[in-house]
Coordinates of C-alpha atoms in Angstrom, one line a residue:
Chain U
M1 CA -19.5 41.4 -2.6
D2 CA -17.2 40.6 -0.5
T3 CA -14.6 43.6 0.7
D4 CA -12.1 43.6 3.6
L5 CA -12.8 47.5 4.0
T6 CA -12.1 49.3 7.5
K7 CA -14.9 51.0 8.5
E8 CA -12.3 52.9 9.7
S9 CA -14.7 56.2 12.4
I10 CA -15.6 59.4 11.2
K11 CA -14.1 62.0 13.1
R12 CA -17.8 64.0 13.3
A13 CA -16.2 66.8 14.7
P14 CA -17.2 70.6 14.4
E15 CA -14.7 71.3 12.1
N16 CA -15.5 68.4 10.1
K17 CA -17.8 69.2 9.6
I18 CA -18.3 69.5 4.7
I19 CA -21.5 68.9 4.4
E20 CA -24.9 70.5 6.2
I21 CA -27.9 71.2 5.5
D22 CA -31.2 72.0 7.9
G23 CA -34.4 71.9 7.3
L24 CA -34.5 72.3 4.2
H25 CA -37.7 72.1 2.9
K26 CA -38.4 71.9 -1.3
W27 CA -41.5 71.4 -3.7
F28 CA -42.6 69.9 -7.4
G29 CA -45.6 73.0 -7.6
D30 CA -48.1 71.1 -5.1
L31 CA -46.3 68.2 -4.3
H32 CA -43.6 68.8 -1.0
V33 CA -40.8 66.0 -2.4
L34 CA -38.4 67.5 0.0
N35 CA -39.3 67.6 3.8
D36 CA -38.5 69.5 6.3
I37 CA -34.6 67.0 5.4
H38 CA -32.0 67.5 8.7
L39 CA -27.9 66.0 7.5
T40 CA -24.7 67.0 8.5
V41 CA -21.8 64.7 6.2
Y42 CA -18.7 64.5 7.5
K43 CA -14.9 64.3 5.7
G44 CA -14.6 61.0 4.8
E45 CA -18.9 59.6 5.3
R46 CA -20.1 57.5 2.7
I47 CA -24.1 57.6 3.3
V48 CA -26.2 55.3 1.8
I49 CA -29.6 57.1 0.3
C50 CA -32.2 54.6 -0.5
G51 CA -35.7 54.5 -0.5
P52 CA -39.4 54.1 -2.8
S53 CA -39.1 55.9 -6.1
G54 CA -40.4 59.6 -5.6
S55 CA -38.5 59.6 -2.2
G56 CA -36.9 62.5 -3.2
K57 CA -33.9 61.2 -2.5
S58 CA -32.7 62.2 -5.9
T59 CA -33.2 65.4 -5.1
L60 CA -31.5 66.0 -2.2
I61 CA -28.5 65.0 -3.4
R62 CA -29.3 67.1 -6.2
C63 CA -30.2 70.5 -3.9
I64 CA -26.0 69.5 -2.6
N65 CA -24.8 71.1 -6.0
R66 CA -27.8 72.5 -6.7
L67 CA -28.9 71.2 -10.1
E68 CA -32.0 71.9 -8.0
E69 CA -33.4 75.1 -5.8
H70 CA -34.4 74.7 -2.6
H71 CA -37.7 76.6 -1.3
K72 CA -36.5 76.9 2.6
G73 CA -33.9 75.6 4.9
K74 CA -29.9 76.3 4.8
I75 CA -27.4 73.2 2.3
F76 CA -23.9 74.5 3.7
V77 CA -21.3 73.0 1.8
D78 CA -18.0 73.6 2.7
G79 CA -18.7 76.3 5.3
I80 CA -20.4 78.0 1.1
E81 CA -24.3 78.8 2.0
L82 CA -25.5 77.3 -1.3
T83 CA -28.0 81.1 -2.8
N84 CA -27.8 82.4 -5.5
N85 CA -25.1 83.9 -5.6
L86 CA -23.7 82.4 -9.5
K87 CA -20.0 83.0 -7.7
N88 CA -21.1 80.1 -4.9
I89 CA -21.9 77.8 -6.7
E90 CA -19.4 77.5 -9.7
K91 CA -17.6 77.4 -6.4
I92 CA -18.8 74.5 -4.4
R93 CA -19.8 73.0 -8.4
E94 CA -15.8 72.3 -8.4
E95 CA -16.1 70.8 -5.5
V96 CA -18.4 68.7 -5.3
G97 CA -18.8 66.1 -7.9
M98 CA -21.5 64.2 -9.3
V99 CA -22.5 61.1 -11.4
F100 CA -25.7 60.5 -13.2
Q101 CA -27.9 57.8 -13.7
H102 CA -27.5 58.2 -17.2
F103 CA -23.5 59.1 -17.4
N104 CA -23.9 61.8 -19.5
L105 CA -21.0 62.0 -21.5
F106 CA -20.2 64.3 -24.1
P107 CA -20.9 62.6 -27.2
H108 CA -19.3 65.0 -29.3
L109 CA -16.2 65.4 -27.5
T110 CA -13.2 61.9 -26.4
I111 CA -13.4 60.2 -23.3
V112 CA -9.9 62.3 -22.6
E113 CA -11.0 65.1 -24.0
N114 CA -15.2 64.4 -21.8
L115 CA -11.6 64.4 -18.4
S116 CA -10.1 67.5 -19.5
L117 CA -12.8 69.7 -19.6
G118 CA -13.4 70.9 -17.0
P119 CA -10.0 71.3 -14.8
I120 CA -8.5 73.7 -18.4
W121 CA -11.7 75.4 -17.5
V122 CA -12.8 76.1 -15.0
R123 CA -9.4 74.7 -12.6
K124 CA -7.9 76.6 -15.3
V125 CA -5.2 73.9 -15.4
P126 CA -3.0 74.1 -18.5
K127 CA -4.5 71.8 -21.4
K128 CA -1.0 69.3 -21.8
E129 CA -1.5 68.9 -17.0
A130 CA -4.9 67.8 -17.6
E131 CA -4.7 65.7 -20.3
E132 CA -2.0 64.1 -18.1
T133 CA -3.8 64.2 -14.7
A134 CA -7.2 62.8 -17.5
M135 CA -5.2 59.2 -18.2
V136 CA -4.1 59.1 -14.7
Y137 CA -7.4 58.7 -13.7
L138 CA -9.0 56.4 -16.4
E139 CA -5.9 53.9 -15.4
K140 CA -7.5 53.4 -11.8
V141 CA -11.2 53.1 -13.8
H142 CA -9.3 50.5 -15.6
I143 CA -10.1 52.9 -19.4
A144 CA -7.3 54.0 -20.3
E145 CA -7.1 51.9 -23.4
Q146 CA -10.3 54.0 -24.7
A147 CA -9.1 57.2 -24.3
Y148 CA -9.1 58.5 -28.0
K149 CA -12.7 56.7 -28.6
Y150 CA -16.1 58.7 -27.8
P151 CA -18.7 58.2 -25.5
G152 CA -20.7 56.2 -28.3
Q153 CA -18.2 53.7 -28.4
L154 CA -18.2 52.6 -25.0
S155 CA -20.8 50.1 -23.1
G156 CA -23.0 50.9 -20.0
G157 CA -20.8 50.0 -17.4
Q158 CA -17.5 52.1 -19.5
Q159 CA -19.1 54.9 -19.9
Q160 CA -20.3 55.0 -16.8
R161 CA -16.5 54.8 -14.8
V162 CA -16.0 57.1 -17.6
A163 CA -18.5 59.4 -16.0
I164 CA -16.6 59.0 -12.3
A165 CA -13.4 59.5 -13.8
R166 CA -14.6 62.8 -15.4
S167 CA -16.0 63.4 -11.9
L168 CA -12.7 63.0 -10.3
C169 CA -10.5 64.9 -12.6
M170 CA -11.6 68.6 -11.0
K171 CA -10.5 66.3 -7.3
P172 CA -13.5 66.6 -5.6
K173 CA -13.4 66.8 -2.0
V174 CA -17.5 64.8 -2.3
M175 CA -18.6 62.8 -4.8
L176 CA -23.0 62.3 -4.8
F177 CA -24.0 59.8 -7.3
D178 CA -27.7 58.9 -8.9
E179 CA -29.1 55.9 -9.0
P180 CA -25.0 54.9 -10.3
T181 CA -26.2 51.3 -11.2
S182 CA -29.7 51.6 -12.6
A183 CA -28.8 52.3 -16.2
L184 CA -27.0 49.4 -16.6
D185 CA -27.5 46.1 -17.7
P186 CA -26.7 43.6 -14.7
E187 CA -22.9 42.2 -16.1
M188 CA -21.8 45.7 -15.9
V189 CA -23.5 45.9 -11.8
K190 CA -20.4 45.4 -11.5
E191 CA -17.0 46.9 -12.0
V192 CA -19.5 50.7 -11.7
L193 CA -19.2 49.0 -7.9
D194 CA -15.9 48.2 -7.1
V195 CA -14.3 51.5 -8.9
M196 CA -16.6 53.0 -6.2
I197 CA -15.3 50.7 -3.5
A198 CA -11.7 51.5 -4.7
L199 CA -12.9 54.7 -4.2
A200 CA -14.2 54.5 -1.4
E201 CA -10.9 52.7 0.0
E202 CA -8.5 55.8 -0.5
G203 CA -11.1 57.9 1.9
M204 CA -13.3 59.9 -1.0
T205 CA -16.6 61.3 1.5
M206 CA -19.3 60.1 -0.6
L207 CA -23.5 60.2 -1.6
V208 CA -24.6 57.4 -3.4
V209 CA -28.7 57.3 -4.1
S210 CA -28.6 53.1 -4.7
H211 CA -30.1 50.0 -4.5
E212 CA -26.9 48.0 -3.8
M213 CA -27.8 46.3 -1.1
G214 CA -24.1 44.9 -1.1
F215 CA -22.5 48.1 -1.8
A216 CA -24.2 49.1 0.9
K217 CA -24.0 47.0 3.7
S218 CA -19.9 46.6 3.2
V219 CA -19.2 50.3 2.4
A220 CA -21.3 52.5 4.0
H221 CA -20.9 53.8 7.3
R222 CA -25.1 55.4 7.6
V223 CA -27.3 53.9 5.4
L224 CA -30.8 56.7 5.3
F225 CA -34.0 55.8 4.0
M226 CA -36.7 57.9 2.8
D227 CA -39.5 57.6 1.6
F228 CA -42.6 60.8 1.2
G229 CA -39.7 64.0 1.6
R230 CA -38.7 62.4 5.0
I231 CA -35.5 61.4 6.2
V232 CA -37.4 57.7 7.4
E233 CA -34.8 56.2 9.7
E234 CA -31.2 56.6 9.6
N235 CA -28.5 53.8 11.3
T236 CA -25.9 51.6 10.1
P237 CA -25.4 49.3 7.7
D238 CA -25.7 45.5 9.8
E239 CA -28.3 48.1 12.4
F240 CA -30.5 49.2 9.2
F241 CA -30.6 46.3 7.6
D242 CA -31.2 43.4 10.5
H243 CA -33.4 45.2 12.3
P244 CA -34.9 47.5 10.8
R245 CA -37.7 50.3 13.5
H246 CA -40.5 51.7 10.7
E247 CA -43.0 49.9 9.4
R248 CA -42.8 51.5 6.2
T249 CA -38.5 50.2 6.4
K250 CA -39.1 46.4 7.1
L251 CA -41.9 46.7 3.7
F252 CA -39.5 48.0 1.7
L253 CA -36.9 46.3 2.7
S254 CA -38.2 43.0 2.6
Q255 CA -39.8 44.1 -1.2
I256 CA -35.6 45.1 -2.6
L257 CA -34.7 42.0 -0.8
H258 CA -37.0 39.1 -2.3
Chain I
M1 CA -17.9 40.9 -21.2
T2 CA -13.7 41.1 -21.7
E3 CA -12.2 42.2 -24.8
S4 CA -11.5 38.5 -25.9
Q5 CA -15.5 37.0 -25.5
K6 CA -16.0 40.4 -27.7
H7 CA -14.3 38.9 -30.6
S8 CA -15.6 35.1 -30.4
I9 CA -19.2 36.2 -31.1
Q10 CA -19.1 38.1 -34.1
T11 CA -19.5 35.8 -37.1
T12 CA -17.2 35.3 -39.5
E13 CA -19.8 34.8 -42.4
G14 CA -20.4 37.3 -44.5
A15 CA -24.0 38.0 -46.3
P16 CA -25.1 36.7 -49.2
V17 CA -23.3 38.5 -52.5
I18 CA -26.9 38.4 -55.0
R19 CA -25.4 39.5 -58.2
I20 CA -28.3 40.4 -61.5
G21 CA -27.2 40.8 -65.0
A22 CA -28.3 44.2 -67.0
L23 CA -31.4 42.7 -68.1
Q24 CA -32.6 41.8 -64.7
W25 CA -32.3 44.7 -63.4
V26 CA -34.7 46.4 -66.2
K27 CA -36.8 44.3 -65.7
S28 CA -37.2 43.7 -62.3
N29 CA -36.4 48.0 -61.8
L30 CA -38.8 49.0 -64.7
F31 CA -40.8 46.4 -65.4
N32 CA -42.2 44.6 -62.9
G33 CA -45.4 45.1 -62.6
V34 CA -48.7 47.3 -65.2
F35 CA -47.8 50.2 -63.6
N36 CA -44.6 50.2 -63.7
S37 CA -44.5 49.0 -66.8
I38 CA -46.9 52.0 -68.3
L39 CA -44.9 54.7 -66.4
T40 CA -41.4 53.7 -68.2
I41 CA -43.2 53.8 -71.1
V42 CA -44.9 57.4 -70.5
M43 CA -41.6 58.6 -69.0
L44 CA -39.3 57.3 -71.8
F45 CA -42.0 58.7 -74.4
F46 CA -41.4 62.5 -72.1
L47 CA -37.2 62.4 -72.5
Y48 CA -37.6 61.6 -75.9
K49 CA -39.8 64.6 -76.6
V50 CA -37.7 66.8 -75.0
I51 CA -34.4 66.4 -75.0
P52 CA -33.7 66.0 -78.6
P53 CA -35.1 69.1 -79.3
F54 CA -33.0 71.0 -76.8
V55 CA -29.8 69.3 -77.8
K56 CA -30.3 71.1 -81.1
W57 CA -31.5 74.2 -79.8
A58 CA -27.9 74.5 -77.3
F59 CA -25.6 73.7 -79.0
I60 CA -26.2 71.8 -82.5
D61 CA -27.7 74.9 -84.1
S62 CA -26.4 78.0 -81.5
L63 CA -23.8 80.3 -82.3
W64 CA -21.8 81.3 -79.8
L65 CA -20.0 83.4 -80.3
S66 CA -21.3 85.8 -83.3
S67 CA -22.6 90.1 -83.5
A68 CA -26.6 89.8 -83.0
A69 CA -27.4 90.7 -86.1
Q70 CA -26.3 86.9 -86.8
C71 CA -28.0 85.7 -84.7
R72 CA -31.0 86.8 -85.8
T73 CA -30.9 84.8 -88.3
V74 CA -30.3 81.0 -87.0
N75 CA -32.8 78.8 -84.5
G76 CA -30.6 77.7 -82.3
A77 CA -29.6 79.6 -79.0
C78 CA -27.5 82.5 -79.4
W79 CA -25.3 82.4 -76.7
S80 CA -23.8 84.6 -77.6
I81 CA -25.1 87.6 -75.8
I82 CA -23.4 86.4 -72.8
P83 CA -19.4 86.3 -73.9
A84 CA -20.7 90.3 -76.2
N85 CA -22.0 90.8 -72.8
I86 CA -20.3 89.4 -69.7
R87 CA -17.9 91.9 -68.6
F88 CA -21.5 94.6 -68.2
I89 CA -23.8 91.0 -66.9
I90 CA -20.8 89.9 -63.5
F91 CA -19.5 94.1 -63.1
G92 CA -22.3 96.3 -63.6
F93 CA -21.5 99.7 -63.3
Y94 CA -18.6 99.4 -62.2
P95 CA -15.6 101.4 -64.7
H96 CA -14.7 99.7 -67.3
E97 CA -11.1 99.8 -68.1
L98 CA -11.1 98.4 -64.2
H99 CA -12.4 95.8 -64.7
W100 CA -9.2 94.6 -62.5
R101 CA -10.5 95.3 -59.1
P102 CA -13.7 93.3 -58.5
F103 CA -12.4 90.3 -60.9
L104 CA -9.3 90.2 -58.7
A105 CA -11.9 91.2 -55.2
M106 CA -13.8 88.0 -55.9
I107 CA -11.4 85.8 -57.3
M108 CA -10.2 86.4 -53.1
L109 CA -12.6 85.1 -51.6
V110 CA -13.9 82.6 -53.1
S111 CA -10.4 81.2 -52.8
L112 CA -10.4 82.4 -49.0
L113 CA -13.8 80.2 -48.3
F114 CA -11.9 76.9 -50.3
Y115 CA -8.9 77.3 -48.0
S116 CA -11.2 77.3 -45.2
K117 CA -13.0 74.6 -46.7
N118 CA -9.7 72.7 -44.7
R119 CA -10.5 72.5 -41.0
N120 CA -7.2 72.1 -40.5
H121 CA -6.6 75.8 -41.5
W122 CA -8.0 76.7 -39.0
N123 CA -5.2 77.9 -36.7
K124 CA -4.2 80.9 -34.5
Y125 CA -3.1 83.1 -37.7
F126 CA -6.3 81.9 -39.6
G127 CA -8.7 85.7 -38.2
Y128 CA -5.5 87.6 -39.1
L129 CA -6.1 86.2 -43.4
W130 CA -9.5 86.9 -42.7
L131 CA -9.7 90.4 -42.0
A132 CA -6.1 91.1 -44.4
G133 CA -8.6 89.3 -47.0
L134 CA -11.6 91.3 -46.4
F135 CA -9.2 94.2 -45.7
I136 CA -8.0 94.1 -49.0
M137 CA -10.4 93.4 -51.1
G138 CA -12.5 96.3 -50.0
L139 CA -9.2 98.9 -51.7
L140 CA -9.8 96.8 -54.5
M141 CA -13.6 97.2 -54.6
K142 CA -13.4 101.2 -53.6
G143 CA -9.7 101.9 -54.3
G144 CA -9.1 105.9 -53.0
L145 CA -5.8 104.3 -51.3
L146 CA -2.2 103.4 -52.5
G147 CA -2.9 105.5 -55.5
L148 CA -6.3 102.8 -57.0
T149 CA -9.3 105.5 -58.5
A150 CA -11.8 105.6 -56.1
V151 CA -15.2 104.2 -57.2
E152 CA -17.8 104.9 -55.1
S153 CA -20.3 102.5 -54.2
D154 CA -23.4 103.5 -56.3
Q155 CA -21.4 102.2 -59.5
W156 CA -20.8 97.7 -57.6
G157 CA -23.1 96.0 -59.5
G158 CA -23.1 92.8 -60.4
L159 CA -22.0 89.5 -59.4
P160 CA -19.5 91.0 -56.6
L161 CA -21.5 93.1 -55.2
T162 CA -24.6 89.4 -54.8
L163 CA -21.5 87.8 -53.6
M164 CA -21.3 90.8 -51.0
L165 CA -24.2 91.1 -50.2
S166 CA -24.4 87.2 -49.0
F167 CA -21.8 86.6 -48.0
F168 CA -21.5 89.8 -45.6
G169 CA -25.8 88.4 -44.8
M170 CA -24.7 85.4 -43.8
F171 CA -21.5 85.4 -41.8
A172 CA -23.1 88.3 -39.7
A173 CA -26.9 86.5 -40.0
Y174 CA -25.3 82.9 -38.1
P175 CA -23.8 84.2 -35.3
L176 CA -26.9 87.3 -34.6
G177 CA -28.9 84.3 -34.6
V178 CA -27.1 82.0 -32.0
L179 CA -26.9 85.1 -30.0
L180 CA -30.8 85.7 -30.6
A181 CA -31.3 81.9 -30.3
L182 CA -30.0 82.5 -26.8
G183 CA -32.0 85.1 -25.9
R184 CA -35.4 83.1 -26.9
R185 CA -33.8 80.4 -24.1
S186 CA -32.8 83.0 -21.9
K187 CA -34.7 82.5 -17.9
M188 CA -34.1 86.9 -17.9
P189 CA -37.6 87.8 -19.0
A190 CA -36.6 91.4 -20.4
I191 CA -33.9 89.3 -22.5
K192 CA -36.5 87.4 -23.0
T193 CA -39.1 89.6 -24.7
I194 CA -37.1 91.3 -26.8
C195 CA -35.9 88.3 -28.8
I196 CA -39.3 86.8 -29.1
L197 CA -40.1 90.4 -30.8
Y198 CA -37.3 90.4 -32.7
I199 CA -37.7 87.6 -34.5
E200 CA -41.4 87.2 -34.6
L201 CA -41.6 91.0 -35.6
I202 CA -39.1 90.7 -38.6
R203 CA -40.4 87.1 -39.2
G204 CA -43.7 88.4 -39.7
V205 CA -42.4 90.7 -43.0
P206 CA -41.3 90.1 -46.2
L207 CA -37.7 91.0 -46.6
I208 CA -39.1 93.2 -49.4
S209 CA -40.7 95.0 -47.0
L210 CA -37.2 95.8 -45.0
L211 CA -35.6 96.1 -48.2
F212 CA -38.1 99.5 -49.2
M213 CA -38.4 100.1 -45.4
S214 CA -34.3 100.3 -45.5
S215 CA -34.0 102.8 -48.3
V216 CA -37.2 104.7 -47.9
L217 CA -38.3 104.8 -44.6
F218 CA -35.1 104.7 -42.7
P219 CA -33.4 108.0 -44.0
L220 CA -36.9 109.9 -43.3
F221 CA -35.7 109.6 -39.4
L222 CA -32.4 110.9 -39.8
P223 CA -30.7 113.8 -40.3
E224 CA -30.3 116.2 -42.8
G225 CA -27.8 116.0 -45.3
L226 CA -26.2 112.9 -42.3
T227 CA -27.0 109.4 -45.1
I228 CA -25.6 105.7 -44.9
N229 CA -24.6 104.2 -47.8
K230 CA -27.2 102.5 -49.7
I231 CA -25.8 99.0 -49.8
L232 CA -24.2 99.4 -46.4
R233 CA -28.3 99.5 -45.6
A234 CA -29.2 97.0 -47.8
Q235 CA -27.0 94.5 -46.1
V236 CA -28.4 95.0 -42.7
A237 CA -31.7 94.2 -43.6
I238 CA -30.0 91.5 -44.8
I239 CA -28.3 90.8 -42.3
L240 CA -31.4 91.3 -39.8
F241 CA -33.7 88.8 -41.7
T242 CA -31.5 86.1 -41.7
A243 CA -30.3 86.2 -38.4
A244 CA -34.3 85.4 -37.1
Y245 CA -35.1 82.5 -39.3
I246 CA -31.5 81.8 -37.7
A247 CA -32.8 81.7 -34.2
E248 CA -35.8 80.0 -34.7
V249 CA -33.4 76.7 -36.1
V250 CA -30.2 76.8 -34.0
R251 CA -33.1 77.2 -30.2
G252 CA -34.9 74.4 -32.9
G253 CA -31.2 72.4 -32.6
L254 CA -30.8 73.9 -28.5
Q255 CA -34.1 72.3 -27.4
A256 CA -33.0 68.3 -29.2
I257 CA -29.3 68.8 -26.6
M258 CA -30.7 66.3 -23.2
R259 CA -30.8 68.3 -20.1
G260 CA -28.1 65.9 -18.8
Q261 CA -26.2 67.5 -20.6
Y262 CA -26.7 71.0 -19.2
E263 CA -26.4 69.3 -15.6
A264 CA -23.1 67.5 -16.2
A265 CA -21.1 70.9 -17.4
E266 CA -23.0 72.4 -14.4
S267 CA -22.0 70.6 -11.8
L268 CA -18.1 70.2 -13.4
G269 CA -18.3 74.2 -12.5
L270 CA -18.7 75.8 -15.4
N271 CA -20.7 78.5 -16.2
Y272 CA -23.0 79.7 -18.3
V273 CA -20.9 81.3 -21.3
Q274 CA -18.4 77.4 -21.1
K275 CA -21.6 75.9 -21.2
M276 CA -22.9 77.0 -24.0
R277 CA -19.8 77.7 -26.2
L278 CA -18.3 74.4 -25.2
V279 CA -21.1 71.3 -24.2
V280 CA -24.1 72.8 -26.0
L281 CA -23.2 74.9 -28.9
P282 CA -21.2 72.5 -30.5
Q283 CA -23.8 70.0 -30.2
A284 CA -26.5 71.8 -31.4
L285 CA -25.4 73.8 -34.2
K286 CA -24.0 70.1 -35.5
I287 CA -27.3 69.1 -35.5
V288 CA -29.0 71.8 -37.3
I289 CA -26.5 72.1 -39.9
P290 CA -28.7 71.2 -42.7
P291 CA -31.5 73.8 -41.6
S292 CA -28.9 76.6 -42.1
V293 CA -27.2 75.6 -45.2
G294 CA -31.1 75.7 -46.7
I295 CA -31.1 78.8 -44.8
L296 CA -28.5 80.2 -46.5
I297 CA -28.7 79.1 -49.4
S298 CA -32.0 80.6 -49.5
A299 CA -30.7 84.4 -48.0
F300 CA -28.1 84.1 -50.9
K301 CA -30.5 83.6 -53.9
D302 CA -33.0 86.7 -51.3
T303 CA -29.9 88.8 -52.6
S304 CA -31.0 89.5 -56.0
L305 CA -34.5 91.8 -54.5
V306 CA -32.3 94.8 -54.2
V307 CA -32.8 95.3 -57.2
I308 CA -36.6 97.2 -55.8
I309 CA -34.6 99.6 -54.1
A310 CA -32.2 99.9 -58.0
L311 CA -28.7 97.6 -56.7
Y312 CA -28.1 96.0 -59.6
D313 CA -27.0 92.6 -58.7
V314 CA -26.1 90.2 -61.1
L315 CA -30.0 89.5 -62.4
K316 CA -30.7 93.0 -62.4
T317 CA -27.2 93.3 -64.9
T318 CA -28.5 90.5 -67.0
K319 CA -32.4 92.3 -67.6
A320 CA -30.6 95.0 -68.4
T321 CA -28.0 93.8 -71.1
L322 CA -31.9 92.5 -72.4
A323 CA -32.9 95.6 -72.9
N324 CA -31.0 96.6 -74.7
P325 CA -32.5 96.5 -78.4
S326 CA -30.3 94.9 -80.3
W327 CA -29.4 91.9 -77.7
M328 CA -33.6 91.9 -76.6
G329 CA -35.4 88.4 -77.0
F330 CA -32.2 86.4 -76.5
S331 CA -33.2 85.7 -72.6
P332 CA -33.4 82.2 -72.9
E333 CA -30.0 82.5 -72.6
A334 CA -28.6 84.9 -70.7
Y335 CA -31.0 83.0 -68.0
I336 CA -29.7 80.2 -68.6
F337 CA -26.0 81.4 -68.7
V338 CA -27.6 83.3 -65.0
A339 CA -28.7 80.2 -63.1
L340 CA -25.9 78.6 -64.1
I341 CA -24.1 80.9 -61.6
Y342 CA -26.2 80.9 -58.9
F343 CA -26.6 77.1 -59.0
L344 CA -22.8 76.5 -58.9
C345 CA -22.9 78.6 -55.5
C346 CA -25.5 77.0 -53.8
Y347 CA -24.6 73.6 -55.5
S348 CA -21.5 74.6 -53.8
M349 CA -23.1 75.4 -50.4
S350 CA -24.9 72.3 -50.0
N351 CA -22.3 70.2 -51.1
Y352 CA -19.5 71.5 -49.0
S353 CA -22.7 71.1 -46.1
R354 CA -22.6 67.2 -46.7
R355 CA -19.2 67.2 -46.7
L356 CA -19.0 68.9 -42.9
E357 CA -21.4 66.8 -41.7
K358 CA -19.9 63.2 -42.5
E359 CA -16.7 65.2 -41.0
L360 CA -18.4 65.8 -37.8
H361 CA -19.8 62.8 -38.4
A362 CA -23.2 64.1 -37.0

């Protein structure tokens, strides 16, 4: 993957913090899925999280918009702490877009209805305006001609691009990607990654759980490696791939890069 | 893959068309083997034994517009019982000279239902139209306003009563059932327990006993002098009963919706009500159209159980006609007629549900 994406430096200043995770723990029954996670994300930063399956990487980003509840520690998103307060949770979800492995488009709505649903009901945007915005984002992901079809009529790659556009319509401050290309046929991975790269070029703050190492190399500011619920290693992509420090990371990279 | 590539892959060759003659069809479908041949012959013999005598009884030897005495002289069906008693069968004890009022009310109800079949008509004024319609229907039935003679509800009966009990039964039970289903899946223990208790208690009891309770037990708990209309009590019992069954069917539909749908709705920031109303319920209710219509159809037929609390629905008025000494013994004809009425209503319902499924491409 060759992109001339300039990795403009991120201002790591306290006022630029968008996500702050402090001493996060989570259990599934006896399983300690997240173990003392500390992570600060700054505006405009792009982070790729990788690691073996079951390492807790999906759970971590799902905690950020409270699809999973954490048991210990604190999460702040855009200055608001995630607690059981429903109003806060909804406010945070408005600002945090999420793209799922299995797209999760609404099958009973057309593409344009999928895109305008959130803005109309959550942001209270007039229907006509919401649909115009939807078309703008559909153009952006190169799929405007499918606007009046239903999700079931689209290919996997197209559906995932629609899902990305659906999140963007909410004008989020952060985008979370939970293995966005793992459910796709190989020939459709590129079209989705291209959309994500375009998004990166616009300066979107992104947290991406992915094993697409090419994407990580060219787009990410930081790569995190997780194992057994902990962040084992954290570095710039160049350092991470060329000089991994931990044995566990080396083993993982050798398996994934063949 | 680009769009143009996709088109070139499509095959140009059509599937082979097989044409066969009628004789070939009979041979390959009815006589393809010893067992099937025997089965075909037995069935043909059975039909030969049943259909000609029925046709002779129902159409050739039958009388359509005669007196009861004339009927006794022929061997065929005495359809005359229907025209001779039609007004009592349809309207029960409603005052004879006012029959036009329930008749008009029924026509209104049926036309409104037909109008509602087309979902393009479901606009802003649709609700008002129904409200106005229901008000006029109530006025026609009850009277006492605008110079219409008042007719007490214990004189209501026959087909209007059956239609009324089932219509309100279905349209109140459905939303109540949906709420109960949502409640049963709620994370709040109090709501969940109440819904489970309600559903299991009601489903554990036959409708007859609910009707009995509503008419015999319930008034005992009311203070002296306060009575609640008998029809209303039966109506409430039917609604409560049907809702419990709808709730379980809808719950099944809710469980069929993938977790990803809930998560996608939540991640957009939709609240609980929006998530359910816009994302989950439209999909879940679509899945459960066939079983829900099954419940509504059986609820429609179950309204005939109100006889046990001495309400005269259309089945009971038919029975009462047959108790008249001059028409005694013509029950097959009378019951066939009532069966046709029931069939017509139930068949329209299942027909509509099939159309709805197709429209929503469930």
